[in-house]
PDB file of C-alpha atoms in Angstrom:
ATOM      1  CA  MET A   1     -50.684  13.326 -19.148  1.00  0.00           C
ATOM      2  CA  VAL A   2     -48.352  10.292 -20.041  1.00  0.00           C
ATOM      3  CA  ALA A   3     -49.660   6.917 -20.354  1.00  0.00           C
ATOM      4  CA  VAL A   4     -47.597   3.810 -19.483  1.00  0.00           C
ATOM      5  CA  SER A   5     -48.958   1.327 -21.785  1.00  0.00           C
ATOM      6  CA  GLY A   6     -48.400  -2.294 -22.858  1.00  0.00           C
ATOM      7  CA  VAL A   7     -49.890  -5.726 -23.055  1.00  0.00           C
ATOM      8  CA  LYS A   8     -51.146  -7.569 -19.827  1.00  0.00           C
ATOM      9  CA  ASN A   9     -48.508  -8.287 -17.277  1.00  0.00           C
ATOM     10  CA  SER A  10     -45.672  -6.054 -18.954  1.00  0.00           C
ATOM     11  CA  GLY A  11     -44.848  -4.293 -15.917  1.00  0.00           C
ATOM     12  CA  LYS A  12     -46.825  -1.165 -15.966  1.00  0.00           C
ATOM     13  CA  THR A  13     -47.634  -0.705 -12.207  1.00  0.00           C
ATOM     14  CA  SER A  14     -43.895  -1.811 -11.428  1.00  0.00           C
ATOM     15  CA  LEU A  15     -42.469   0.886 -13.827  1.00  0.00           C
ATOM     16  CA  ILE A  16     -44.718   3.654 -12.438  1.00  0.00           C
ATOM     17  CA  THR A  17     -43.803   2.738  -8.953  1.00  0.00           C
ATOM     18  CA  ALA A  18     -40.251   2.706 -10.101  1.00  0.00           C
ATOM     19  CA  MET A  19     -40.682   6.179 -11.788  1.00  0.00           C
ATOM     20  CA  LEU A  20     -42.598   8.061  -9.180  1.00  0.00           C
ATOM     21  CA  PRO A  21     -39.497   8.581  -6.710  1.00  0.00           C
ATOM     22  CA  HIS A  22     -37.321  10.024  -9.605  1.00  0.00           C
ATOM     23  CA  LEU A  23     -40.154  12.305 -10.571  1.00  0.00           C
ATOM     24  CA  LYS A  24     -40.903  13.330  -6.961  1.00  0.00           C
ATOM     25  CA  ALA A  25     -37.120  14.033  -6.468  1.00  0.00           C
ATOM     26  CA  ALA A  26     -37.398  16.311  -9.587  1.00  0.00           C
ATOM     27  CA  GLY A  27     -39.941  18.404  -7.828  1.00  0.00           C
ATOM     28  CA  LEU A  28     -43.054  17.096  -9.447  1.00  0.00           C
ATOM     29  CA  LYS A  29     -46.304  16.355  -8.007  1.00  0.00           C
ATOM     30  CA  ALA A  30     -47.517  13.321  -9.896  1.00  0.00           C
ATOM     31  CA  ALA A  31     -50.770  11.711  -9.780  1.00  0.00           C
ATOM     32  CA  THR A  32     -51.962   8.378 -11.276  1.00  0.00           C
ATOM     33  CA  VAL A  33     -54.996   7.055 -13.008  1.00  0.00           C
ATOM     34  CA  LYS A  34     -55.263   3.333 -13.675  1.00  0.00           C
ATOM     35  CA  HIS A  35     -57.999   1.832 -15.896  1.00  0.00           C
ATOM     36  CA  ASP A  36     -59.352  -1.562 -14.580  1.00  0.00           C
ATOM     37  CA  GLY A  37     -61.097  -3.445 -17.210  1.00  0.00           C
ATOM     38  CA  HIS A  38     -63.097  -5.501 -14.683  1.00  0.00           C
ATOM     39  CA  SER A  39     -65.339  -4.247 -11.968  1.00  0.00           C
ATOM     40  CA  PHE A  40     -63.030  -3.617  -8.869  1.00  0.00           C
ATOM     41  CA  THR A  41     -63.829  -3.651  -5.307  1.00  0.00           C
ATOM     42  CA  SER A  42     -63.701  -0.127  -4.071  1.00  0.00           C
ATOM     43  CA  ASP A  43     -63.669  -0.777  -0.384  1.00  0.00           C
ATOM     44  CA  PRO A  44     -62.591  -4.217   1.143  1.00  0.00           C
ATOM     45  CA  GLU A  45     -65.408  -6.202   2.717  1.00  0.00           C
ATOM     46  CA  GLY A  46     -65.737  -5.658   6.392  1.00  0.00           C
ATOM     47  CA  THR A  47     -64.414  -2.148   6.314  1.00  0.00           C
ATOM     48  CA  ASP A  48     -67.001   0.470   7.477  1.00  0.00           C
ATOM     49  CA  THR A  49     -67.054   2.173   3.960  1.00  0.00           C
ATOM     50  CA  GLY A  50     -67.266  -1.225   2.251  1.00  0.00           C
ATOM     51  CA  LYS A  51     -70.349  -1.937   4.645  1.00  0.00           C
ATOM     52  CA  HIS A  52     -71.898   1.338   3.642  1.00  0.00           C
ATOM     53  CA  MET A  53     -71.534   0.462  -0.276  1.00  0.00           C
ATOM     54  CA  ALA A  54     -72.697  -3.144   0.470  1.00  0.00           C
ATOM     55  CA  ALA A  55     -75.991  -1.574   2.197  1.00  0.00           C
ATOM     56  CA  GLY A  56     -76.677   0.503  -1.012  1.00  0.00           C
ATOM     57  CA  ALA A  57     -74.888   3.704  -0.467  1.00  0.00           C
ATOM     58  CA  TRP A  58     -74.593   5.664  -3.759  1.00  0.00           C
ATOM     59  CA  GLY A  59     -71.244   7.112  -2.508  1.00  0.00           C
ATOM     60  CA  THR A  60     -68.944   7.191   0.437  1.00  0.00           C
ATOM     61  CA  ALA A  61     -65.776   9.001   1.681  1.00  0.00           C
ATOM     62  CA  ILE A  62     -62.980   8.369   4.351  1.00  0.00           C
ATOM     63  CA  PHE A  63     -60.454  10.698   5.358  1.00  0.00           C
ATOM     64  CA  ASP A  64     -57.955  11.346   8.069  1.00  0.00           C
ATOM     65  CA  ARG A  65     -55.882  14.621   8.410  1.00  0.00           C
ATOM     66  CA  GLU A  66     -53.509  13.899   5.504  1.00  0.00           C
ATOM     67  CA  LYS A  67     -55.552  12.112   2.887  1.00  0.00           C
ATOM     68  CA  TYR A  68     -59.139  11.161   1.753  1.00  0.00           C
ATOM     69  CA  LYS A  69     -60.916   8.782  -0.526  1.00  0.00           C
ATOM     70  CA  ILE A  70     -64.217   9.229  -2.199  1.00  0.00           C
ATOM     71  CA  VAL A  71     -66.166   6.201  -3.980  1.00  0.00           C
ATOM     72  CA  ARG A  72     -69.103   7.227  -6.121  1.00  0.00           C
ATOM     73  CA  GLN A  73     -71.186   4.901  -8.396  1.00  0.00           C
ATOM     74  CA  ASP A  74     -71.193   6.906 -11.433  1.00  0.00           C
ATOM     75  CA  PRO A  75     -70.101   6.426 -15.069  1.00  0.00           C
ATOM     76  CA  VAL A  76     -66.619   8.040 -15.444  1.00  0.00           C
ATOM     77  CA  ASP A  77     -63.924   8.063 -17.833  1.00  0.00           C
ATOM     78  CA  GLU A  78     -60.106   9.054 -17.381  1.00  0.00           C
ATOM     79  CA  ARG A  79     -60.812  12.719 -18.608  1.00  0.00           C
ATOM     80  CA  ALA A  80     -63.144  13.204 -15.723  1.00  0.00           C
ATOM     81  CA  LEU A  81     -60.542  11.682 -13.420  1.00  0.00           C
ATOM     82  CA  ILE A  82     -57.780  13.690 -14.817  1.00  0.00           C
ATOM     83  CA  GLU A  83     -59.767  16.894 -13.887  1.00  0.00           C
ATOM     84  CA  LYS A  84     -59.733  15.719 -10.257  1.00  0.00           C
ATOM     85  CA  PHE A  85     -55.955  16.217 -10.366  1.00  0.00           C
ATOM     86  CA  SER A  86     -56.054  19.587 -11.855  1.00  0.00           C
ATOM     87  CA  ASP A  87     -53.171  20.813  -9.433  1.00  0.00           C
ATOM     88  CA  ALA A  88     -50.893  17.918 -10.327  1.00  0.00           C
ATOM     89  CA  ASP A  89     -47.856  18.525 -12.421  1.00  0.00           C
ATOM     90  CA  LEU A  90     -48.084  15.217 -14.196  1.00  0.00           C
ATOM     91  CA  VAL A  91     -50.917  12.504 -14.225  1.00  0.00           C
ATOM     92  CA  LEU A  92     -49.539   8.869 -15.218  1.00  0.00           C
ATOM     93  CA  LEU A  93     -52.197   7.012 -17.022  1.00  0.00           C
ATOM     94  CA  GLU A  94     -51.772   3.146 -16.429  1.00  0.00           C
ATOM     95  CA  GLY A  95     -53.087   1.397 -19.701  1.00  0.00           C
ATOM     96  CA  PHE A  96     -54.794   3.422 -22.470  1.00  0.00           C
ATOM     97  CA  LYS A  97     -52.659   1.582 -25.176  1.00  0.00           C
ATOM     98  CA  HIS A  98     -55.042   2.508 -27.849  1.00  0.00           C
ATOM     99  CA  SER A  99     -55.428   6.186 -26.846  1.00  0.00           C
ATOM    100  CA  ALA A 100     -53.959   9.214 -28.238  1.00  0.00           C
ATOM    101  CA  TRP A 101     -52.265  10.108 -25.046  1.00  0.00           C
ATOM    102  CA  PRO A 102     -48.347  10.422 -25.346  1.00  0.00           C
ATOM    103  CA  LYS A 103     -47.010   7.374 -24.043  1.00  0.00           C
ATOM    104  CA  LEU A 104     -44.231   4.888 -22.712  1.00  0.00           C
ATOM    105  CA  GLU A 105     -44.860   1.329 -23.932  1.00  0.00           C
ATOM    106  CA  LEU A 106     -43.283  -1.308 -22.086  1.00  0.00           C
ATOM    107  CA  VAL A 107     -42.081  -4.367 -24.224  1.00  0.00           C
ATOM    108  CA  ARG A 108     -40.817  -7.008 -21.924  1.00  0.00           C
ATOM    109  CA  ALA A 109     -38.947 -10.200 -23.047  1.00  0.00           C
ATOM    110  CA  GLY A 110     -41.230 -13.348 -22.338  1.00  0.00           C
ATOM    111  CA  ASN A 111     -44.235 -11.357 -22.256  1.00  0.00           C
ATOM    112  CA  SER A 112     -44.388  -9.589 -25.498  1.00  0.00           C
ATOM    113  CA  THR A 113     -42.454  -9.349 -28.765  1.00  0.00           C
ATOM    114  CA  GLN A 114     -43.516  -6.105 -30.419  1.00  0.00           C
ATOM    115  CA  PRO A 115     -45.180  -2.799 -29.571  1.00  0.00           C
ATOM    116  CA  VAL A 116     -49.037  -2.694 -29.823  1.00  0.00           C
ATOM    117  CA  CYS A 117     -49.281   1.133 -29.625  1.00  0.00           C
ATOM    118  CA  ASP A 118     -49.476   3.572 -32.424  1.00  0.00           C
ATOM    119  CA  PRO A 119     -45.821   4.637 -32.822  1.00  0.00           C
ATOM    120  CA  ALA A 120     -46.980   8.223 -33.497  1.00  0.00           C
ATOM    121  CA  THR A 121     -47.960   8.381 -29.812  1.00  0.00           C
ATOM    122  CA  LEU A 122     -44.696   6.816 -28.188  1.00  0.00           C
ATOM    123  CA  LEU A 123     -42.315   9.024 -26.439  1.00  0.00           C
ATOM    124  CA  ALA A 124     -40.362   5.701 -25.975  1.00  0.00           C
ATOM    125  CA  LEU A 125     -40.213   2.174 -25.877  1.00  0.00           C
ATOM    126  CA  VAL A 126     -39.143   0.895 -22.117  1.00  0.00           C
ATOM    127  CA  THR A 127     -37.722  -2.618 -22.997  1.00  0.00           C
ATOM    128  CA  ASP A 128     -35.234  -5.255 -22.083  1.00  0.00           C
ATOM    129  CA  THR A 129     -35.094  -6.393 -25.541  1.00  0.00           C
ATOM    130  CA  GLU A 130     -33.199  -5.213 -28.935  1.00  0.00           C
ATOM    131  CA  LEU A 131     -36.460  -4.107 -30.347  1.00  0.00           C
ATOM    132  CA  SER A 132     -36.428  -0.680 -31.892  1.00  0.00           C
ATOM    133  CA  LEU A 133     -38.880   1.529 -33.805  1.00  0.00           C
ATOM    134  CA  PRO A 134     -37.723   4.253 -36.232  1.00  0.00           C
ATOM    135  CA  GLY A 135     -37.808   7.787 -34.789  1.00  0.00           C
ATOM    136  CA  VAL A 136     -38.690   6.240 -31.351  1.00  0.00           C
ATOM    137  CA  PRO A 137     -36.156   6.112 -28.627  1.00  0.00           C
ATOM    138  CA  SER A 138     -35.664   2.956 -26.587  1.00  0.00           C
ATOM    139  CA  VAL A 139     -34.628   2.974 -23.063  1.00  0.00           C
ATOM    140  CA  PRO A 140     -34.028   0.128 -20.319  1.00  0.00           C
ATOM    141  CA  LEU A 141     -36.610  -1.391 -18.336  1.00  0.00           C
ATOM    142  CA  GLU A 142     -35.912   0.681 -15.040  1.00  0.00           C
ATOM    143  CA  GLY A 143     -37.560   3.767 -13.559  1.00  0.00           C
ATOM    144  CA  ALA A 144     -34.828   6.231 -13.860  1.00  0.00           C
ATOM    145  CA  ALA A 145     -34.414   6.171 -17.558  1.00  0.00           C
ATOM    146  CA  ALA A 146     -38.110   6.095 -18.187  1.00  0.00           C
ATOM    147  CA  ALA A 147     -38.642   9.040 -15.593  1.00  0.00           C
ATOM    148  CA  GLN A 148     -35.872  10.810 -17.561  1.00  0.00           C
ATOM    149  CA  VAL A 149     -37.826  10.534 -20.900  1.00  0.00           C
ATOM    150  CA  ILE A 150     -40.890  12.024 -19.257  1.00  0.00           C
ATOM    151  CA  LEU A 151     -39.017  14.820 -17.854  1.00  0.00           C
ATOM    152  CA  ASP A 152     -37.526  15.736 -20.999  1.00  0.00           C
ATOM    153  CA  TYR A 153     -40.711  15.605 -22.632  1.00  0.00           C
ATOM    154  CA  LEU A 154     -42.264  18.070 -20.138  1.00  0.00           C
ATOM    155  CA  ARG A 155     -39.097  20.357 -20.761  1.00  0.00           C
ATOM    156  CA  LYS A 156     -39.583  20.220 -24.457  1.00  0.00           C
ATOM    157  CA  GLU A 157     -43.370  20.965 -24.084  1.00  0.00           C
ATOM    158  CA  GLY A 158     -42.592  23.898 -21.789  1.00  0.00           C
ATOM    159  CA  ARG A 159     -44.203  22.368 -18.809  1.00  0.00           C
ATOM    160  CA  LEU A 160     -41.106  21.982 -16.417  1.00  0.00           C
TER     161      LEU A 160
END
């Protein structure tokens, strides 16, 4: 697991989507788990599964030959969701800035001026600024460099 963290609107989703093709090209099966601090709509209004949930279904599922989605109304945390991806090579967690997970932290000009994560948890700062922390590498704000940090970490940990 590696968290991609930063303050609101720092570019976490953009960085993850920019890293995923590089991680896939390296042969990794990567999954993502995103925390939403607000309640999210699991199924758009008007869809069949959305109608099922609105009518009171405790859970619903939709599938085709290549993918599926299950929605359940149960308390859950990231650890339970990570377990759902036990066959993944890597789970990228979006958010979780105050967690103990190893992480990349985005610090972007015009959005944040300093890191908010515990430096002991940082694999790297991903930034378009001159900011640096002792013992923490800084890499450009782009997918290939950030993906390389993760690949290097996985090799060092003996997981790649």
